[in-house]
Amino acid sequence: MEIPQLRPACLQGDDELLVTLDTVDAARNTLDTYHLELLADLESRGLATELGAKNTIELIELRHRRDARDTRHDLKFLKNLPKYQAVTAALTDGDPDGLTPDLAKVIVDTLEKAPSSVPVEDLRVAEEQMIEAARYVTPSGLRDFGAKVLATLDTDGPEPAEEEAYRNESLRIRRADHGIKFSGYLAGANAEHFKTAIHDLAKPHRTIDGELDPRSHEKRQADALTTILDIATGADPATGTPGVPHLTVTIDFTDLKTLTAAAAGELVFGDNLSAAAVRLLACDAAVLPIVLGSDSQPLDVGTEYRFVTRPIRRALNRRDKGCVICKAPPSHCHAHHLIHWADGGPTSISNLVPA
């Protein structure tokens, strides 16, 4: 496919730049709509499996290097679209100021959440209302409007809707660089429980020097979630006593001692950790050594190495009053060895600092 030469944006004046942007956006909506039509036919013909792919999602991911999540969402939208004739007509009528694919997806996604008890006539009225609203609002604004529409469609009262919401609870976890990303949905009381716990634990705290909390709002919320996980493993935020995480990390003992650049601890679910990170993790964790033979078969499973005790932790909190690096309060800290136990360092208050 040949694309005509496009005039560089830096050579365009203000008026020309805006006109070009409007033109490109209109063309983009047209192409996105056409892409959905092609994707629908590709799926209906079953071409993906004929070409050796597992399914259409895999074919598009490999052939066009598109994110599988986007294609999965597109296919879900296309599966439901035939139920909504007004949306289909508005999407394909060629009106440059008409319904865009993004807005159409919001409408369909919203109406798919309507209770099954809603009469078809009411659903059609709601569809028309959302199409009209889409001429004046952004996708985010249309979602807000859609929530109000759903509230008026719920003729059975809140209880059935709440039950359906609980059935739709979900948690999605995927790998990311040096960690994970996750998203999901909690309903009703579970959502309120989660928000309350995060809100209470994410409040900004002054440092031990009286300075403002240096963490961003997002970082404080992430720390709050980590604290919740610590509490689930037996931590006591009131005293700063950590829980004992039960993680499986496989690392060569020589690598752990020498901290070479290539040394890494293998995790069960996530990316590998550096030897230094494994050392820090082990300070507040119970360590269960497993001796492996030359063929990597377990030969002996020993008892837990002694980790930081509650009395020692309390003494550290009293002595240092928080992180020795960033001055964060004790509840944000773990106890770390100055001379690591792998190097013969004792688990004593003279060899420990909160950080």
Coordinates of C-alpha atoms in Angstrom, one line a residue, residues 1 8 39 41 47 55 73 95 98 102 104 107 109 111 123 136 147 169 177 198 209 222 266 283 297-298 309 330 354:
M1 CA 0.0 0.0 0.0
P8 CA 6.2 17.6 7.8
L39 CA -11.3 -8.3 11.4
D41 CA -14.7 -11.2 8.2
L47 CA -8.6 -17.8 8.2
N55 CA -6.7 -18.1 16.5
H73 CA -11.4 -6.4 23.0
D95 CA -20.5 11.0 8.7
G98 CA -20.6 10.7 13.6
D102 CA -13.9 4.2 20.3
A104 CA -19.1 2.8 19.7
I107 CA -21.8 2.1 24.0
D109 CA -19.7 -2.3 26.4
L111 CA -25.3 -1.8 27.2
L123 CA -32.6 -1.0 25.6
Y136 CA -21.0 15.9 22.4
A147 CA -23.5 4.5 34.1
E169 CA -15.3 -9.7 39.9
D177 CA 9.7 -5.2 33.3
I198 CA -5.6 1.5 50.7
D209 CA 13.1 14.7 60.5
A222 CA 1.5 0.9 46.0
E266 CA 15.2 -17.5 40.0
C283 CA 17.0 -10.3 56.0
Q297 CA 17.6 -32.9 42.3
P298 CA 16.9 -31.9 46.0
T309 CA 13.0 -11.5 65.8
P330 CA 9.5 2.3 61.0
P354 CA 16.0 -0.4 59.2

